Short mmCIF file of C-alpha atoms and ligand atoms in Angstrom, two decimals:
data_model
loop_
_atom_site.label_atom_id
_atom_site.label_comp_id
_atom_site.label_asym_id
_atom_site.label_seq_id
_atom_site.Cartn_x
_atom_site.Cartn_y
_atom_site.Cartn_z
CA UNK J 1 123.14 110.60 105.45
CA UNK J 2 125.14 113.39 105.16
CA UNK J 3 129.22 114.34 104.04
CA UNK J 4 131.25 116.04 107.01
CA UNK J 5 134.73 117.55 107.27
CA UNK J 6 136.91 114.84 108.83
CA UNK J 7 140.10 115.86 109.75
CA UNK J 8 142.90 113.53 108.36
CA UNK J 9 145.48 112.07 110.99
CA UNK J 10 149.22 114.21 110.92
CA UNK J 11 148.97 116.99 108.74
CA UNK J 12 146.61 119.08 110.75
CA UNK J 13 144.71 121.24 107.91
CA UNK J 14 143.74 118.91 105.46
CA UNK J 15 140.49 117.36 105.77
CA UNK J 16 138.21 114.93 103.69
CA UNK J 17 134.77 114.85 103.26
CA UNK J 18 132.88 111.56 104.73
CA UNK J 19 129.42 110.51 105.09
CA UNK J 20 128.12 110.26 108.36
CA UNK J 21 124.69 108.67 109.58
CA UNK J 22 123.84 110.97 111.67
CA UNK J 23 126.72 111.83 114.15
CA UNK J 24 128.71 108.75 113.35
CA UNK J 25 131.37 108.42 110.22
CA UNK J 26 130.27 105.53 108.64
CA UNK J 27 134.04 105.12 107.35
CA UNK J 28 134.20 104.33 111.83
CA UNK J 29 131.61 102.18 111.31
CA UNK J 30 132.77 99.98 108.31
CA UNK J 31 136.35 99.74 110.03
CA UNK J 32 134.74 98.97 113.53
CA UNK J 33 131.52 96.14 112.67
CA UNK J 34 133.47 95.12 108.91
CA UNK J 35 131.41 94.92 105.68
CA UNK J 36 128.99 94.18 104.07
CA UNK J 37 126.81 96.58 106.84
CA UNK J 38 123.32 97.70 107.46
CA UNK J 39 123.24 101.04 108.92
CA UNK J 40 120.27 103.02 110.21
CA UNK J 41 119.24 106.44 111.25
CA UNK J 42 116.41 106.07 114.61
CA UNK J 43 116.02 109.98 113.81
CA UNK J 44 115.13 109.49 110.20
CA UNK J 45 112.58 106.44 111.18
CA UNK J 46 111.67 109.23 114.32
CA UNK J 47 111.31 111.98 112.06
CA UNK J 48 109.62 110.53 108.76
CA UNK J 49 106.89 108.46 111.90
CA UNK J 50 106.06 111.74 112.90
CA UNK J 51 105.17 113.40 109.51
CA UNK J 52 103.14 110.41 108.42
CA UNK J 53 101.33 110.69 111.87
CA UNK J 54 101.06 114.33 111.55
CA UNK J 55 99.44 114.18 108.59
CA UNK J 56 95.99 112.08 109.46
CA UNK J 57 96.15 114.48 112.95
CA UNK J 58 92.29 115.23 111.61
CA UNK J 59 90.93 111.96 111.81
CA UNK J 60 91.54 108.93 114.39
CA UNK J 61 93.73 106.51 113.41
CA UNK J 62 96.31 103.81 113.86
CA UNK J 63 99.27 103.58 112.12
CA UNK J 64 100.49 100.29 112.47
CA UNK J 65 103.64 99.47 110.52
CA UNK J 66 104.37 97.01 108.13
CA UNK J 67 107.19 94.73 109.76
CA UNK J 68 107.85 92.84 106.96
CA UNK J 69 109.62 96.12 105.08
CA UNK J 70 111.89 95.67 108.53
CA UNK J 71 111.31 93.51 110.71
CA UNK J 72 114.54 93.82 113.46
CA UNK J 73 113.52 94.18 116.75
CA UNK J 74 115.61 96.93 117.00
CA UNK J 75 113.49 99.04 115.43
CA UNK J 76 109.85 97.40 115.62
CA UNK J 77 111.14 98.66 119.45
CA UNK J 78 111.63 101.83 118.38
CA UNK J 79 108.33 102.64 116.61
CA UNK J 80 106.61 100.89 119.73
CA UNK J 81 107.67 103.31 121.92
CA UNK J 82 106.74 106.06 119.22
CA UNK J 83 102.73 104.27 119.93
CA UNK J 84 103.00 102.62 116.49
CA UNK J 85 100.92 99.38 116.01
CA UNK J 86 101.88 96.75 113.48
CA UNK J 87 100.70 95.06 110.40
CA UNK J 88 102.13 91.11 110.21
CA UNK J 89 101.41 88.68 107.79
CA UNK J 90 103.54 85.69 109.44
CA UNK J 91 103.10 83.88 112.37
CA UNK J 92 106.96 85.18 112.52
CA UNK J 93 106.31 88.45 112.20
CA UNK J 94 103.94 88.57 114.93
CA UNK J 95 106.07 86.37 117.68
CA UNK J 96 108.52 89.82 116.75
CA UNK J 97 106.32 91.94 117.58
CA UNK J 98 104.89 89.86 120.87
CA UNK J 99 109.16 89.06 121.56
CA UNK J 100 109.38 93.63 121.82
CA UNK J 101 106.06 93.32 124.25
CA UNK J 102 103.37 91.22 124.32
CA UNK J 103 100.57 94.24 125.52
CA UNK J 104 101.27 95.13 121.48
CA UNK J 105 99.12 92.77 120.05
CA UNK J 106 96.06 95.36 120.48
CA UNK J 107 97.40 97.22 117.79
CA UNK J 108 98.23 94.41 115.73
CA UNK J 109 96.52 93.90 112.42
CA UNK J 110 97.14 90.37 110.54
CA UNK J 111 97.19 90.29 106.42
CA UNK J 112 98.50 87.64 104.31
CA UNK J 113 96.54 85.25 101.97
CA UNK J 114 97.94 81.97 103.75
CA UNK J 115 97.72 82.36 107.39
CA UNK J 116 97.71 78.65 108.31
CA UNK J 117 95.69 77.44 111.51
CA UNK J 118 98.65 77.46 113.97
CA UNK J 119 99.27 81.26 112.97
CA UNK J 120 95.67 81.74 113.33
CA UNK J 121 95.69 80.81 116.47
CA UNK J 122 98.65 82.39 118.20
CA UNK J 123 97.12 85.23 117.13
CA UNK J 124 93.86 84.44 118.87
CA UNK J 125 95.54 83.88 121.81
CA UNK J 126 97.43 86.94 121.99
CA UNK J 127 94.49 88.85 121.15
CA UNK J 128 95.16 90.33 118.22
CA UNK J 129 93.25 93.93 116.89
CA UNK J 130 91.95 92.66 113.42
CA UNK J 131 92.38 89.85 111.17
CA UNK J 132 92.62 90.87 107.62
CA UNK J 133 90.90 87.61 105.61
CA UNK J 134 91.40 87.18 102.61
CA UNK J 135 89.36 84.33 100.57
CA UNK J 136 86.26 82.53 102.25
CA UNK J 137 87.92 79.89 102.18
CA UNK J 138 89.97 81.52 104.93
CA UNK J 139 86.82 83.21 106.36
CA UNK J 140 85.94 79.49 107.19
CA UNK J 141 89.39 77.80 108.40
CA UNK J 142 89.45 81.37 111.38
CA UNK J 143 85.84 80.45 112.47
CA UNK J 144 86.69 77.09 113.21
CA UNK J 145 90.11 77.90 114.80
CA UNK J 146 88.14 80.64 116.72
CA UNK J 147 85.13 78.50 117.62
CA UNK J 148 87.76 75.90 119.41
CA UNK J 149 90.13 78.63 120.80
CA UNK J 150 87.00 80.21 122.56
CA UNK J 151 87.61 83.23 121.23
CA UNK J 152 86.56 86.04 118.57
CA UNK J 153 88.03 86.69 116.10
CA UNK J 154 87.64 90.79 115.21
CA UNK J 155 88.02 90.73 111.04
CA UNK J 156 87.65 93.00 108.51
CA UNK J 157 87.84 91.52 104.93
CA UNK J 158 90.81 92.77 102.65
CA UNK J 159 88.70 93.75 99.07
CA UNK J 160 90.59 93.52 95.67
CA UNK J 161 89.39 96.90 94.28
CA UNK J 162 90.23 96.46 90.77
CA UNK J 163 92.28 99.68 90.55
CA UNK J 164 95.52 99.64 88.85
CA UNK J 165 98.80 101.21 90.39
CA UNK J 166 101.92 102.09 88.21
CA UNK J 167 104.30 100.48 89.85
CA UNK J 168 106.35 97.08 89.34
CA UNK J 169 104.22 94.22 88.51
CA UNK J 170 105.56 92.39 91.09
CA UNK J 171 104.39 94.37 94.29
CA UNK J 172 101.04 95.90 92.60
CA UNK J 173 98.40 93.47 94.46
CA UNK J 174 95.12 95.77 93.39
CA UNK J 175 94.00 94.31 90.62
CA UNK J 176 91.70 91.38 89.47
CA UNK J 177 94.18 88.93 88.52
CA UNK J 178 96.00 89.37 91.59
CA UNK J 179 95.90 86.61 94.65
CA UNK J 180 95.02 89.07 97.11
CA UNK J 181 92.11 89.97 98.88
CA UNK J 182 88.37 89.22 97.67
CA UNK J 183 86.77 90.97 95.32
CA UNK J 184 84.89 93.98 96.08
CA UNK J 185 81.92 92.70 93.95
CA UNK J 186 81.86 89.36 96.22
CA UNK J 187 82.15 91.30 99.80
CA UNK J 188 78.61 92.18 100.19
CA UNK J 189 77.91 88.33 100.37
CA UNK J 190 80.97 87.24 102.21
CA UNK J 191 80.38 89.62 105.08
CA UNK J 192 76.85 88.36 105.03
CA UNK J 193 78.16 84.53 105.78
CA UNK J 194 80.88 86.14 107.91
CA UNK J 195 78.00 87.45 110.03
CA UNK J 196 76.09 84.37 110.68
CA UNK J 197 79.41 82.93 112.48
CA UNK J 198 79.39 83.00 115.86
CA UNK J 199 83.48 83.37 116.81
CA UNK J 200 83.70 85.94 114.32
CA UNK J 201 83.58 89.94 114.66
CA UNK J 202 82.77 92.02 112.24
CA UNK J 203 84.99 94.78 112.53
CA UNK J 204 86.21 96.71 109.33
CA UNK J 205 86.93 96.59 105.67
CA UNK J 206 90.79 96.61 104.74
CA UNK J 207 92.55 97.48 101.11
CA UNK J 208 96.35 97.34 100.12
CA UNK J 209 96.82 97.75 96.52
CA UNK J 210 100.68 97.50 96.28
CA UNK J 211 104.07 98.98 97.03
CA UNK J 212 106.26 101.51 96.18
CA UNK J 213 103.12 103.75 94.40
CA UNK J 214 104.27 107.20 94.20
CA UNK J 215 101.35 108.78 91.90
CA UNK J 216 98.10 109.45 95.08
CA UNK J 217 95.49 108.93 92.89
CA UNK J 218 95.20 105.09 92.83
CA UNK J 219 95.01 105.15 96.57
CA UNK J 220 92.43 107.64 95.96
CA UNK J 221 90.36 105.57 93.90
CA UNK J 222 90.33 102.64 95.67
CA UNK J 223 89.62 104.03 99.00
CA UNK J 224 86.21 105.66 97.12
CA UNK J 225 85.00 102.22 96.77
CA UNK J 226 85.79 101.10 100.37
CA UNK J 227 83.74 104.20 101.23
CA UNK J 228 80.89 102.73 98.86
CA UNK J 229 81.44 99.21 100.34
CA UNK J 230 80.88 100.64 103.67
CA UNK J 231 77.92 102.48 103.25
CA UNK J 232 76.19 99.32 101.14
CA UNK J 233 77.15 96.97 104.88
CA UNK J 234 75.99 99.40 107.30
CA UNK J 235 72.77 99.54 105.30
CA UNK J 236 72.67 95.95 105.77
CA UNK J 237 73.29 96.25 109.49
CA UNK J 238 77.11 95.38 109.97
CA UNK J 239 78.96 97.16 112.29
CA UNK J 240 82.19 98.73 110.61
CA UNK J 241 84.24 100.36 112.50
CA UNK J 242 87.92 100.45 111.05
CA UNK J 243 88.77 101.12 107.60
CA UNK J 244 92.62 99.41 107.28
CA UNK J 245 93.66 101.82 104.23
CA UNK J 246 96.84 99.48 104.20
CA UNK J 247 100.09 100.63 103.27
CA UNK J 248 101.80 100.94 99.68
CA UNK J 249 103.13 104.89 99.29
CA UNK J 250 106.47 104.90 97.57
CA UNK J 251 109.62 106.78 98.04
CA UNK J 252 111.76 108.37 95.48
CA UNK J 253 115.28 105.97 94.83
CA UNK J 254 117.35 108.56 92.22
CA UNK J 255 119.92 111.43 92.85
CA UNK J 256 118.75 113.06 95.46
CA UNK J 257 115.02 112.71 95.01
CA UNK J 258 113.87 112.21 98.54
CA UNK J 259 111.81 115.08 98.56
CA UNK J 260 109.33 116.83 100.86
CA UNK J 261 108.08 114.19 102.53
CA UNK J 262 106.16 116.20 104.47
CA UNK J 263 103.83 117.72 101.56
CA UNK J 264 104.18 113.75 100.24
CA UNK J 265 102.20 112.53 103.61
CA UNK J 266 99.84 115.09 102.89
CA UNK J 267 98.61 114.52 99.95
CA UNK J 268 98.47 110.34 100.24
CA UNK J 269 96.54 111.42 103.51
CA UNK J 270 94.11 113.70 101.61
CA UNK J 271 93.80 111.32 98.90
CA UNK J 272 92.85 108.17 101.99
CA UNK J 273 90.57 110.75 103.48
CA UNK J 274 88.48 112.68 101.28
CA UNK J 275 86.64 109.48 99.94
CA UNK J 276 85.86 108.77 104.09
CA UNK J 277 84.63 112.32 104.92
CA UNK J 278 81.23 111.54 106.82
CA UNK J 279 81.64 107.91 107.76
CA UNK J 280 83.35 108.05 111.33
CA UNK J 281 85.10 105.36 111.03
CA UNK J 282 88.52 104.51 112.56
CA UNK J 283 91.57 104.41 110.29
CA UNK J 284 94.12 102.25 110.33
CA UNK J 285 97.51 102.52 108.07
CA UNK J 286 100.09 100.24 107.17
CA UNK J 287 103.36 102.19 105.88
CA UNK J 288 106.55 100.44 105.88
CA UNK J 289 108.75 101.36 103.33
CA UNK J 290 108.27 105.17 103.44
CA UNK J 291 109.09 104.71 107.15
CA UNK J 292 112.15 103.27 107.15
CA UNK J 293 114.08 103.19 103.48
CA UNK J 294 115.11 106.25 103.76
CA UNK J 295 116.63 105.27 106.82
CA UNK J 296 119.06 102.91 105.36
CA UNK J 297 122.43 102.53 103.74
CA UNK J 298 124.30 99.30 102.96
CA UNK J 299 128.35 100.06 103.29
CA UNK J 300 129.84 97.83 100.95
CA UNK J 301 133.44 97.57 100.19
CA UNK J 302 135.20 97.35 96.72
CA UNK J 303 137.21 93.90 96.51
CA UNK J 304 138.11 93.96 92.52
CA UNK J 305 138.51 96.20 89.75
CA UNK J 306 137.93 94.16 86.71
CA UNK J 307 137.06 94.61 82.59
CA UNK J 308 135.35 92.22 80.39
CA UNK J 309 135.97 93.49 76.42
CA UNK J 310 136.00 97.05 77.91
CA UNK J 311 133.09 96.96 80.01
CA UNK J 312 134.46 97.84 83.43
CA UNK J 313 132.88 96.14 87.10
CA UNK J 314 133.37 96.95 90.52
CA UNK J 315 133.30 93.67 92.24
CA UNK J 316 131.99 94.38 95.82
CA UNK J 317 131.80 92.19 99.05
CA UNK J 318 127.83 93.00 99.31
CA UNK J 319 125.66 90.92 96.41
CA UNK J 320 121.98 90.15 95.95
CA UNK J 321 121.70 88.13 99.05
CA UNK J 322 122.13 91.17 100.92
CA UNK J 323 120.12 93.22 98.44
CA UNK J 324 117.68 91.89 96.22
CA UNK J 325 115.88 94.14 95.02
CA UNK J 326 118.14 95.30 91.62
CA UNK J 327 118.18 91.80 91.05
CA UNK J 328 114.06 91.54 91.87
CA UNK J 329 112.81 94.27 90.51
CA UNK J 330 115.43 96.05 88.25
CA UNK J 331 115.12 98.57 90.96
CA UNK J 332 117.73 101.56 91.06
CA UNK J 333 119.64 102.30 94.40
CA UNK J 334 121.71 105.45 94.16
CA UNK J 335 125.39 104.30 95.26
CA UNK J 336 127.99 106.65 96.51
CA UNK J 337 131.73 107.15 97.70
CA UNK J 338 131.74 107.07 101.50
CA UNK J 339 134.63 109.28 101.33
CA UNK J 340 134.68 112.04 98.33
CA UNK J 341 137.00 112.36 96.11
CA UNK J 342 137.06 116.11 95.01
CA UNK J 343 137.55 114.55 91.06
CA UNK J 344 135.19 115.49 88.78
CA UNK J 345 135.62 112.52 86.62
CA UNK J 346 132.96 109.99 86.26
CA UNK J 347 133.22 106.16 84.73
CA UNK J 348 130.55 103.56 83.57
CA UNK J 349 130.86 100.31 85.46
CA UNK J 350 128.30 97.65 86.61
CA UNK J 351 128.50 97.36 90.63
CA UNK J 352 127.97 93.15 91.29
CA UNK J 353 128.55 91.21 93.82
CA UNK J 354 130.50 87.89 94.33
CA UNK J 355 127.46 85.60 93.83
CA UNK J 356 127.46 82.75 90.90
CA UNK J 357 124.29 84.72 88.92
CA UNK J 358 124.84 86.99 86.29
CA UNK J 359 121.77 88.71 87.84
CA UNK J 360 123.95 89.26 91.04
CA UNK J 361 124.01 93.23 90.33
CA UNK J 362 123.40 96.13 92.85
CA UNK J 363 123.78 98.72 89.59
CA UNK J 364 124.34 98.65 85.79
CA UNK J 365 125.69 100.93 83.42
CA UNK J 366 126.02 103.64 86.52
CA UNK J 367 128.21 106.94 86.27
CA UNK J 368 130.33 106.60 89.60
CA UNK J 369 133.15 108.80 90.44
CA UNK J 370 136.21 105.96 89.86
CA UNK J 371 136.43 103.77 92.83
CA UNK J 372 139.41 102.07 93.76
CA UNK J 373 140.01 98.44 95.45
CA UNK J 374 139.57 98.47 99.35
CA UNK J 375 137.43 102.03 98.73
CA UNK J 376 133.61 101.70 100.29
CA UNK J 377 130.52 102.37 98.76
CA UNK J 378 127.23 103.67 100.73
CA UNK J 379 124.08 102.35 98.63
CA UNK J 380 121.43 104.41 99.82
CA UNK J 381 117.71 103.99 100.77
CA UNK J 382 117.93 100.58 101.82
CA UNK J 383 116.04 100.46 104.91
CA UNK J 384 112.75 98.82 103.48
CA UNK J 385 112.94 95.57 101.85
CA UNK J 386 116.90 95.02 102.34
CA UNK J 387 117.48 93.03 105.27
CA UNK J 388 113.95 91.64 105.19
CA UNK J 389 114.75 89.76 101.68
CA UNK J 390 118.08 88.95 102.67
CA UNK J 391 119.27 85.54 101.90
CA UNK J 392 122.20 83.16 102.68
CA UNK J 393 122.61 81.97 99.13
CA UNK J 394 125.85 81.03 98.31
CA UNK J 395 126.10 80.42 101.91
CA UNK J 396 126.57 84.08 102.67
CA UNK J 397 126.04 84.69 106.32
CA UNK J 398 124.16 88.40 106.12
CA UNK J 399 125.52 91.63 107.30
CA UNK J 400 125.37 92.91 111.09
CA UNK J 401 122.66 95.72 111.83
CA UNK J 402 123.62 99.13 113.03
CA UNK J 403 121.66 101.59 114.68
CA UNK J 404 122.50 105.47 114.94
CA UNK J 405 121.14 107.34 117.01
CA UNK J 406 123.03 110.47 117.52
CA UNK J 407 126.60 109.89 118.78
CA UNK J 408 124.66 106.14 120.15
CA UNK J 409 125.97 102.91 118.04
CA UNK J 410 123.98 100.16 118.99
CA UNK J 411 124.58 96.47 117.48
CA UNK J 412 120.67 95.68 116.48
CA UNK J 413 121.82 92.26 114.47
CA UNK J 414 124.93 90.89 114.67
CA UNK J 415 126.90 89.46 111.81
CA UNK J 416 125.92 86.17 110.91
CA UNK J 417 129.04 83.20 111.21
CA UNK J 418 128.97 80.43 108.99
CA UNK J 419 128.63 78.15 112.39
CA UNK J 420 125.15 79.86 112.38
CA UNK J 421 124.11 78.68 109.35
CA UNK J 422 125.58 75.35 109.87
CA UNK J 423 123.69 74.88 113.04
CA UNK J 424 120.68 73.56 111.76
CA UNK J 425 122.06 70.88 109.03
CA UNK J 426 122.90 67.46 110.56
C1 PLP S 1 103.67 95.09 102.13
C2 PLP S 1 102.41 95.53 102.76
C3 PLP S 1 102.34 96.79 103.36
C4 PLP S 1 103.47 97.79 103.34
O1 PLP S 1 103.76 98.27 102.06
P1 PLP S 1 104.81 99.46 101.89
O2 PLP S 1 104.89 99.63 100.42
O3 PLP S 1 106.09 99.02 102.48
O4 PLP S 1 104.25 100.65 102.58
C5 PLP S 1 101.17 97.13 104.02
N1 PLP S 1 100.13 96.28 104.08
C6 PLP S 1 100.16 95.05 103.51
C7 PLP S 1 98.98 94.17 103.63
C8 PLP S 1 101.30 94.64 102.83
O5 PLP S 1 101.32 93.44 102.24
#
């Protein structure tokens, strides 16, 4: 997202500053498709798909993307035709991915702690790359489902390292206490049992210990006792060929922190692939957020200007439905003017929405330049994890879905009518 020179209608010299995605004004945009509006760059998602790749060039590897960060079809098409494959954990997500082509599902890998039978076997059918199981319980219910689809079912078993990641408590998943995966101390015995089934492959070992994890080193750590896990099951005669290093690296969310991601990449690759020097296996890695949040703005337009005892709100038309995650996580979005205002001045106000929570907040206590009613906000790096955990509380319908590419404008969602929502209800 960047400000350009626009030049104003009449009075021929002047000019104002707007931000653009890419070659497009998103003030256009906003006026054209109405707000609230997700807008996305296909050269960001291009460019930052590229780097990650770029960076494991030394070893093979998959990357397969995490849909659920952003799941439109839109852009799962997009990173298809880059040769991404996919990481799922719905029967939902993966009819996406099968809906863009179903020859994808050989680069599909399938997480989740509660894949139920039916998801198990779509997936079966389709052919999927590698089941990520995570409980024996689990280990059981896709041996069955495989043994009466026929089929086999390639797995790798997701292990709970134990290692803890700074990041919110919500989205770490690494540690003992969480639901996820089995733990590591367990796998030697699990695999054992998961070799005496018939229907079922074994194919890897798989790790995800959270989101949003900017600091290497816990990735680091965990992946040195994968490598320790693998060694201990080839001794024992199991053939493990993939190593799913899952997904988790974070991006930077303040004033201009976005960084290099470049030397980023690097050093979460180094960190994945030291630990794995000498074991030949196959890599496979699950990024979604660093992908595509950059990507992202949600345009928002101010509706009030209000004051409660002093303390000063803009009331905008986007709220957590659209954007959950302040509300979720306490997370910070950086919010700016779509067009400048050459002021200097700043004011303290809490952005919210028009929802009936007083959690309904996109920022609090945030210097702004002063907004006025009908102006439009851009809040930034919301390509991961805004649509996805979008909602139609308050019966909202959610925004439309833009994507830029270049001078292209392409309608990748449209905006939701309250007929759709009404559709289903009797
Ligand atoms: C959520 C998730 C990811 C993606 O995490 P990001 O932080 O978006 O990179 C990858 N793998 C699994 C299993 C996940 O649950």
């Amino acid at each position: 997202m960047i400000y350009r020179p626009v030049k104003c209608g009449g009075s021929g010299h002047a000019s104002r500053l707007i931000l653009h995605c890419e070659a497009v004004s998103l003030e256009t945009l906003a006026e054209r498709f109405g707000t609230p509006l997700y807008v996305y760059s296909a050269n960001i998602i291009r460019e930052r798909t590229r780097t990650f790749d770029a960076a494991f060039s030394k070893a093979p590897h998959t990357v397969c993307y995490s849909v659920k960060a952003n799941s439109n079809l839109g852009i799962l098409r997009l990173l298809a035709g880059m040769k991404c494959g996919f990481d799922v954990v719905s029967g939902g997500e993966l009819e996406r991915v099968l809906r863009v082509d179903r020859k994808l599902a050989r680069r599909v890998v399938f997480s989740g702690v509660g894949k139920t039978p039916d998801e198990m076997q779509t997936a079966l059918k389709a052919n999927i790359l590698l089941f990520n199981v995570e409980s024996e319980s689990e280990l059981h219910s896709l041996a069955k489902c495989a043994a009466r689809a026929k089929k086999t079912a390639r797995i790798a078993l997701r292990v709970n390292p134990d290692v803890p990641a700074e990041t919110h408590p919500y989205i770490a998943t690494g540690l003992h206490q969480h639901k996820f995966g089995v733990p590591i101390a367990d796998a030697v015995r699990l695999y054992a049992q998961a070799a005496q089934a018939e229907h079922l492959n074994i194919a890897g070992v798989s790790v995800h210990i959270g989101s949003q994890i900017t600091d290497v080193r816990p990735f680091a750590a965990a992946m040195e006792r994968v490598a320790e896990l693998v060694r201990k099951l080839r001794a024992q005669g199991h053939a493990i060929t993939y190593v799913d290093a899952g997904g988790g690296l974070g991006i930077g969310y303040g004033d201009g922190e976005q960084g290099n991601f470049s030397r980023q990449a690097a050093s979460y690759a180094e960190a994945v692939l030291a630990p794995l020097r000498g074991l030949d296996v196959h890599l496979l890695l699950e990024p979604g957020r660093c992908i595509v949040g950059p990507s992202g703005v949600l345009l928002t337009r101010v509706l009030y200007r209000k004051a409660n005892n002093g303390k000063k709100f803009l009331v905008v038309d986007a709220a957590m439905n659209d954007l959950l995650r302040p509300s979720l996580y306490g997370a910070y979005h950086e919010i700016v003017p779509v067009c400048t205002s050459q002021s200097a001045s700043r004011e303290t106000v809490d952005v919210v929405g028009p929802i009936c929570e007083s959690g309904d907040f996109l920022a609090r206590d945030r210097e702004l330049p002063p907004a006025q009613e009908g102006d439009l906000l851009a809040i930034l790096d919301t390509g991961a994890y805004g649509m996805a955990l979008s909602s139609n509380y308050n019966t909202r319908p959610r925004p439309a879905e833009i994507l830029v590419d270049r001078k292209s404008v392409k309608v990748i969602r449209r905006r939701e009518s309250t007929q759709d929502l009404l559709r289903l209800e009797s």
